């Protein structure tokens, strides 16, 4: 049994069967909810997409509550505002057990980097702790904490704020499946994790400053135990259950009570052992007012 977290990329008819609630798949996976060091990856089949990744992730979160879900996003035909809103909604539905795996979709590295920057800023534009929902005073939220992102970039101009409060895990976990040196360099300081399937890029990742580089997800390459996770494709029932049978146990964060199966189902960020993240918008305009802080 490997101790590395596994990201199970669902291919073939598995996504449709799980989304439809096929009991032959759902029941065995539900029986180990929250006990394994793994997440399901939605929308991994590439283009043309057979399933909308956000819709699929939503269905998986409903059918398998407690299972972390990572969704693909290549940005084609999807504005960053819509990307941020849809996947943050998935995060709320999953109880903070979600992430987004960004891909370039044929775009330039800097275009994808700017798209991720906009999405992350939007995820932070309405802080969760601004919600008070006080019936006595009639105050729902402290609007002085809600900010426009006021992004004026090379490829995107987005005001914000997002119409969804931020995640209980700070931000959904951000991953980037990089395929060039330019993408890897752009990912530094931007995403939580990079997915690498090229040994040359792995060498470049190793040569970068350890404190600044993203964590590593290995996809079919030897990583010497350095990877926080491995991306594994499964396309049949047999492959899925074989992968599940060898999964490591999920870590139990200190201070959390044991769940139904003896372990707490953590947020995806906690499962990876990632620190909280936020995007500083303190200098940006108030969303409900023209003044700047």
Tab-separated table of C-alpha atoms in Angstrom:
chain	number	residue	atom	x	y	z
A	1	UNK	CA	0.000	0.000	0.000
A	2	UNK	CA	1.345	3.398	-0.966
A	3	UNK	CA	1.171	6.223	1.554
A	4	UNK	CA	0.804	8.825	-1.192
A	5	UNK	CA	-2.614	10.415	-1.691
A	6	UNK	CA	-4.274	9.208	-4.880
A	7	UNK	CA	-6.274	11.387	-7.280
A	8	UNK	CA	-8.517	8.977	-9.180
A	9	UNK	CA	-9.296	10.415	-12.629
A	10	UNK	CA	-12.627	8.926	-13.720
A	11	UNK	CA	-12.746	7.883	-17.388
A	12	UNK	CA	-14.947	5.734	-19.616
A	13	UNK	CA	-18.493	5.255	-18.358
A	14	UNK	CA	-17.539	5.702	-14.689
A	15	UNK	CA	-18.467	9.419	-14.473
A	16	UNK	CA	-21.947	8.879	-15.918
A	17	UNK	CA	-22.610	5.814	-13.775
A	18	UNK	CA	-21.535	7.539	-10.571
A	19	UNK	CA	-23.488	10.687	-11.396
A	20	UNK	CA	-26.575	8.570	-12.059
A	21	UNK	CA	-26.179	6.807	-8.722
A	22	UNK	CA	-25.307	3.308	-9.966
A	23	UNK	CA	-25.493	1.321	-6.700
A	24	UNK	CA	-22.768	-1.095	-7.821
A	25	UNK	CA	-20.362	1.847	-7.747
A	26	UNK	CA	-21.853	4.234	-5.209
A	27	UNK	CA	-22.375	1.813	-2.316
A	28	UNK	CA	-18.797	0.461	-2.150
A	29	UNK	CA	-17.347	3.973	-2.389
A	30	UNK	CA	-19.805	5.376	0.151
A	31	UNK	CA	-18.801	2.655	2.612
A	32	UNK	CA	-15.261	4.059	2.829
A	33	UNK	CA	-16.177	7.753	2.823
A	34	UNK	CA	-13.730	9.838	4.834
A	35	UNK	CA	-11.381	6.955	5.599
A	36	UNK	CA	-9.060	7.020	2.580
A	37	UNK	CA	-6.328	9.306	1.318
A	38	UNK	CA	-7.924	9.903	-2.054
A	39	UNK	CA	-10.062	12.222	-4.152
A	40	UNK	CA	-12.138	11.713	-7.281
A	41	UNK	CA	-11.238	13.755	-10.368
A	42	UNK	CA	-14.171	14.957	-12.484
A	43	UNK	CA	-13.959	15.967	-16.134
A	44	UNK	CA	-10.679	14.210	-16.904
A	45	UNK	CA	-11.747	12.814	-20.277
A	46	UNK	CA	-10.560	15.890	-22.159
A	47	UNK	CA	-12.123	17.451	-25.240
A	48	UNK	CA	-14.741	17.198	-26.485
A	49	UNK	CA	-16.050	16.968	-22.929
A	50	UNK	CA	-18.718	14.321	-22.409
A	51	UNK	CA	-19.688	15.837	-19.068
A	52	UNK	CA	-19.484	19.344	-17.683
A	53	UNK	CA	-16.867	19.087	-14.898
A	54	UNK	CA	-18.764	21.335	-12.474
A	55	UNK	CA	-22.039	19.483	-13.027
A	56	UNK	CA	-20.267	16.154	-12.642
A	57	UNK	CA	-18.508	17.301	-9.462
A	58	UNK	CA	-21.849	18.474	-8.087
A	59	UNK	CA	-23.412	15.071	-8.786
A	60	UNK	CA	-20.465	13.262	-7.189
A	61	UNK	CA	-20.686	15.465	-4.083
A	62	UNK	CA	-24.378	14.581	-3.761
A	63	UNK	CA	-23.948	10.851	-4.443
A	64	UNK	CA	-20.792	10.496	-2.360
A	65	UNK	CA	-20.868	13.143	0.387
A	66	UNK	CA	-17.540	13.214	2.181
A	67	UNK	CA	-15.483	12.156	-0.839
A	68	UNK	CA	-13.170	14.973	-1.979
A	69	UNK	CA	-13.662	15.980	-5.620
A	70	UNK	CA	-11.224	17.722	-7.980
A	71	UNK	CA	-12.620	19.281	-11.179
A	72	UNK	CA	-10.812	19.932	-14.462
A	73	UNK	CA	-10.913	23.437	-15.934
A	74	UNK	CA	-9.198	24.332	-19.210
A	75	UNK	CA	-10.893	27.714	-19.578
A	76	UNK	CA	-12.157	27.191	-23.120
A	77	UNK	CA	-15.539	28.874	-23.423
A	78	UNK	CA	-15.636	29.663	-19.704
A	79	UNK	CA	-14.983	33.152	-18.320
A	80	UNK	CA	-12.969	33.260	-15.061
A	81	UNK	CA	-15.957	34.732	-13.195
A	82	UNK	CA	-18.114	31.749	-14.160
A	83	UNK	CA	-15.265	29.364	-13.354
A	84	UNK	CA	-14.837	30.872	-9.889
A	85	UNK	CA	-18.563	30.908	-9.146
A	86	UNK	CA	-19.318	27.369	-10.322
A	87	UNK	CA	-16.413	25.658	-8.598
A	88	UNK	CA	-16.830	27.620	-5.371
A	89	UNK	CA	-20.445	26.417	-5.336
A	90	UNK	CA	-19.124	22.857	-5.654
A	91	UNK	CA	-16.800	23.551	-2.736
A	92	UNK	CA	-19.666	24.664	-0.502
A	93	UNK	CA	-21.736	21.637	-1.497
A	94	UNK	CA	-18.838	19.282	-0.747
A	95	UNK	CA	-18.142	20.819	2.655
A	96	UNK	CA	-14.770	22.230	1.645
A	97	UNK	CA	-13.551	19.011	0.042
A	98	UNK	CA	-12.918	20.317	-3.455
A	99	UNK	CA	-10.178	21.489	-5.751
A	100	UNK	CA	-9.754	22.703	-9.319
A	101	UNK	CA	-7.196	21.266	-11.730
A	102	UNK	CA	-6.410	23.953	-14.285
A	103	UNK	CA	-5.089	23.195	-17.768
A	104	UNK	CA	-3.943	25.535	-20.502
A	105	UNK	CA	-6.282	24.158	-23.179
A	106	UNK	CA	-3.789	25.309	-25.792
A	107	UNK	CA	-3.486	28.816	-24.336
A	108	UNK	CA	-0.286	30.634	-23.439
A	109	UNK	CA	1.202	30.060	-20.008
A	110	UNK	CA	0.665	33.693	-19.000
A	111	UNK	CA	-2.960	33.571	-20.154
A	112	UNK	CA	-3.630	30.568	-17.929
A	113	UNK	CA	-1.718	32.145	-15.050
A	114	UNK	CA	-3.824	35.294	-15.310
A	115	UNK	CA	-6.999	33.204	-15.438
A	116	UNK	CA	-5.994	31.387	-12.241
A	117	UNK	CA	-5.084	34.692	-10.589
A	118	UNK	CA	-8.535	36.110	-11.382
A	119	UNK	CA	-10.308	32.979	-10.137
A	120	UNK	CA	-8.359	32.989	-6.869
A	121	UNK	CA	-9.006	36.693	-6.313
A	122	UNK	CA	-12.727	36.160	-6.858
A	123	UNK	CA	-12.724	33.266	-4.399
A	124	UNK	CA	-11.505	35.741	-1.767
A	125	UNK	CA	-13.688	38.734	-2.666
A	126	UNK	CA	-16.511	37.864	-0.241
A	127	UNK	CA	-14.910	36.602	3.002
A	128	UNK	CA	-16.888	33.913	4.756
A	129	UNK	CA	-16.358	35.565	8.135
A	130	UNK	CA	-18.226	38.663	6.911
A	131	UNK	CA	-21.471	36.691	7.246
A	132	UNK	CA	-23.308	37.353	10.508
A	133	UNK	CA	-26.962	36.555	9.653
A	134	UNK	CA	-28.156	38.379	12.787
A	135	UNK	CA	-31.962	38.285	12.923
A	136	UNK	CA	-32.144	40.759	15.792
A	137	UNK	CA	-30.288	43.508	13.941
A	138	UNK	CA	-31.289	42.453	10.447
A	139	UNK	CA	-27.640	42.396	9.379
A	140	UNK	CA	-26.789	39.591	6.984
A	141	UNK	CA	-23.166	40.479	6.227
A	142	UNK	CA	-20.583	43.170	6.953
A	143	UNK	CA	-20.340	44.662	3.486
A	144	UNK	CA	-17.194	46.629	4.340
A	145	UNK	CA	-15.285	43.344	4.027
A	146	UNK	CA	-16.572	42.534	0.516
A	147	UNK	CA	-14.214	43.795	-2.184
A	148	UNK	CA	-14.121	44.191	-5.914
A	149	UNK	CA	-11.081	42.485	-7.366
A	150	UNK	CA	-10.665	45.359	-9.852
A	151	UNK	CA	-8.539	43.224	-12.187
A	152	UNK	CA	-7.223	44.955	-15.300
A	153	UNK	CA	-4.925	42.471	-17.002
A	154	UNK	CA	-3.581	41.632	-20.435
A	155	UNK	CA	-6.385	39.181	-21.216
A	156	UNK	CA	-9.093	39.761	-18.604
A	157	UNK	CA	-10.859	42.731	-17.048
A	158	UNK	CA	-12.987	41.682	-14.101
A	159	UNK	CA	-14.539	43.873	-11.415
A	160	UNK	CA	-16.150	41.360	-9.038
A	161	UNK	CA	-17.003	40.754	-6.297
A	162	UNK	CA	-18.178	37.172	-6.545
A	163	UNK	CA	-21.761	36.522	-5.440
A	164	UNK	CA	-20.717	33.532	-3.313
A	165	UNK	CA	-18.947	33.667	0.083
A	166	UNK	CA	-15.481	32.151	0.361
A	167	UNK	CA	-14.729	28.536	1.237
A	168	UNK	CA	-14.497	27.036	4.711
A	169	UNK	CA	-11.022	25.854	3.633
A	170	UNK	CA	-10.011	29.412	2.677
A	171	UNK	CA	-9.831	28.570	-1.017
A	172	UNK	CA	-10.524	25.401	-2.968
A	173	UNK	CA	-7.227	23.625	-3.604
A	174	UNK	CA	-5.696	24.890	-6.862
A	175	UNK	CA	-3.712	22.582	-9.138
A	176	UNK	CA	-2.136	23.188	-12.544
A	177	UNK	CA	-1.303	20.377	-14.969
A	178	UNK	CA	1.764	21.965	-16.542
A	179	UNK	CA	3.387	20.778	-19.755
A	180	UNK	CA	6.090	23.391	-20.405
A	181	UNK	CA	8.864	25.106	-18.483
A	182	UNK	CA	7.039	28.431	-18.916
A	183	UNK	CA	3.929	27.009	-17.273
A	184	UNK	CA	5.938	25.547	-14.400
A	185	UNK	CA	7.662	28.868	-13.766
A	186	UNK	CA	4.329	30.717	-13.877
A	187	UNK	CA	2.826	28.276	-11.365
A	188	UNK	CA	5.289	29.238	-8.626
A	189	UNK	CA	3.519	31.205	-5.906
A	190	UNK	CA	0.218	30.900	-7.758
A	191	UNK	CA	-1.187	27.394	-7.197
A	192	UNK	CA	-1.024	24.892	-4.370
A	193	UNK	CA	0.087	21.939	-6.498
A	194	UNK	CA	1.448	21.215	-9.958
A	195	UNK	CA	0.731	18.004	-11.856
A	196	UNK	CA	3.797	16.770	-13.750
A	197	UNK	CA	4.047	13.929	-16.257
A	198	UNK	CA	7.421	14.901	-17.749
A	199	UNK	CA	10.709	13.841	-16.050
A	200	UNK	CA	12.465	16.944	-17.410
A	201	UNK	CA	9.906	19.190	-15.729
A	202	UNK	CA	10.324	17.175	-12.542
A	203	UNK	CA	14.063	17.961	-12.625
A	204	UNK	CA	13.242	21.648	-13.113
A	205	UNK	CA	10.789	21.516	-10.196
A	206	UNK	CA	13.454	19.913	-7.987
A	207	UNK	CA	15.953	22.621	-8.909
A	208	UNK	CA	13.631	25.442	-7.851
A	209	UNK	CA	13.551	26.933	-4.375
A	210	UNK	CA	11.743	24.499	-2.097
A	211	UNK	CA	9.901	27.143	-0.074
A	212	UNK	CA	8.506	28.906	-3.155
A	213	UNK	CA	7.564	26.014	-5.406
A	214	UNK	CA	4.117	24.386	-5.447
A	215	UNK	CA	3.616	20.883	-4.128
A	216	UNK	CA	3.966	17.986	-6.556
A	217	UNK	CA	1.384	15.637	-8.024
A	218	UNK	CA	3.024	12.912	-10.109
A	219	UNK	CA	1.214	11.579	-13.167
A	220	UNK	CA	2.879	8.380	-14.344
A	221	UNK	CA	6.452	9.366	-13.481
A	222	UNK	CA	8.853	8.132	-10.808
A	223	UNK	CA	9.057	10.805	-8.111
A	224	UNK	CA	11.181	9.299	-5.337
A	225	UNK	CA	8.533	9.884	-2.690
A	226	UNK	CA	8.547	13.654	-3.212
A	227	UNK	CA	4.983	13.860	-4.504
A	228	UNK	CA	2.104	14.886	-2.276
A	229	UNK	CA	-0.184	12.860	-4.530
A	230	UNK	CA	-0.334	10.708	-7.636
A	231	UNK	CA	-2.815	11.153	-10.486
A	232	UNK	CA	-4.149	7.735	-11.505
A	233	UNK	CA	-6.576	7.154	-14.396
A	234	UNK	CA	-9.314	4.548	-13.927
A	235	UNK	CA	-11.725	3.663	-16.719
A	236	UNK	CA	-13.410	0.431	-15.586
A	237	UNK	CA	-15.125	-0.817	-12.451
A	238	UNK	CA	-12.308	-3.302	-11.870
A	239	UNK	CA	-9.638	-0.593	-12.152
A	240	UNK	CA	-11.543	1.690	-9.786
A	241	UNK	CA	-11.997	-0.932	-7.083
A	242	UNK	CA	-8.421	-2.160	-7.474
A	243	UNK	CA	-7.204	1.402	-6.925
A	244	UNK	CA	-9.505	1.903	-3.928
A	245	UNK	CA	-8.302	-1.360	-2.362
A	246	UNK	CA	-4.729	-0.066	-2.209
A	247	UNK	CA	-5.469	3.464	-0.985
A	248	UNK	CA	-3.741	4.805	2.130
A	249	UNK	CA	-5.842	5.850	5.135
A	250	UNK	CA	-6.827	9.487	5.370
A	251	UNK	CA	-4.942	11.491	7.995
A	252	UNK	CA	-6.961	12.539	11.034
A	253	UNK	CA	-6.239	16.209	11.748
A	254	UNK	CA	-5.389	16.924	15.403
A	255	UNK	CA	-8.343	17.922	17.550
A	256	UNK	CA	-11.019	16.671	15.171
A	257	UNK	CA	-13.433	14.002	16.407
A	258	UNK	CA	-13.469	10.637	14.690
A	259	UNK	CA	-16.251	10.235	12.159
A	260	UNK	CA	-18.624	7.392	11.473
A	261	UNK	CA	-15.870	5.184	10.095
A	262	UNK	CA	-13.310	6.026	12.756
A	263	UNK	CA	-11.813	8.991	10.935
A	264	UNK	CA	-12.881	12.513	10.204
A	265	UNK	CA	-13.436	13.400	6.562
A	266	UNK	CA	-11.164	16.467	6.329
A	267	UNK	CA	-11.236	19.312	3.869
A	268	UNK	CA	-9.204	18.610	0.770
A	269	UNK	CA	-6.659	21.182	1.930
A	270	UNK	CA	-6.318	19.325	5.242
A	271	UNK	CA	-6.021	15.999	3.427
A	272	UNK	CA	-3.010	17.352	1.523
A	273	UNK	CA	-1.613	19.056	4.622
A	274	UNK	CA	-1.681	22.383	2.783
A	275	UNK	CA	-1.626	25.656	4.730
A	276	UNK	CA	-4.530	28.111	4.504
A	277	UNK	CA	-4.376	30.437	1.509
A	278	UNK	CA	-5.879	33.805	0.781
A	279	UNK	CA	-5.586	36.565	-1.781
A	280	UNK	CA	-4.958	40.046	-0.362
A	281	UNK	CA	-7.638	42.433	-1.632
A	282	UNK	CA	-7.295	45.036	1.132
A	283	UNK	CA	-6.256	47.746	-1.343
A	284	UNK	CA	-9.169	47.080	-3.700
A	285	UNK	CA	-12.424	49.086	-3.855
A	286	UNK	CA	-15.335	48.199	-1.625
A	287	UNK	CA	-17.954	46.258	-3.555
A	288	UNK	CA	-20.724	48.295	-1.895
A	289	UNK	CA	-19.228	51.771	-2.001
A	290	UNK	CA	-16.878	53.898	-4.050
A	291	UNK	CA	-14.239	54.503	-1.396
A	292	UNK	CA	-10.975	52.673	-1.024
A	293	UNK	CA	-9.642	51.393	2.276
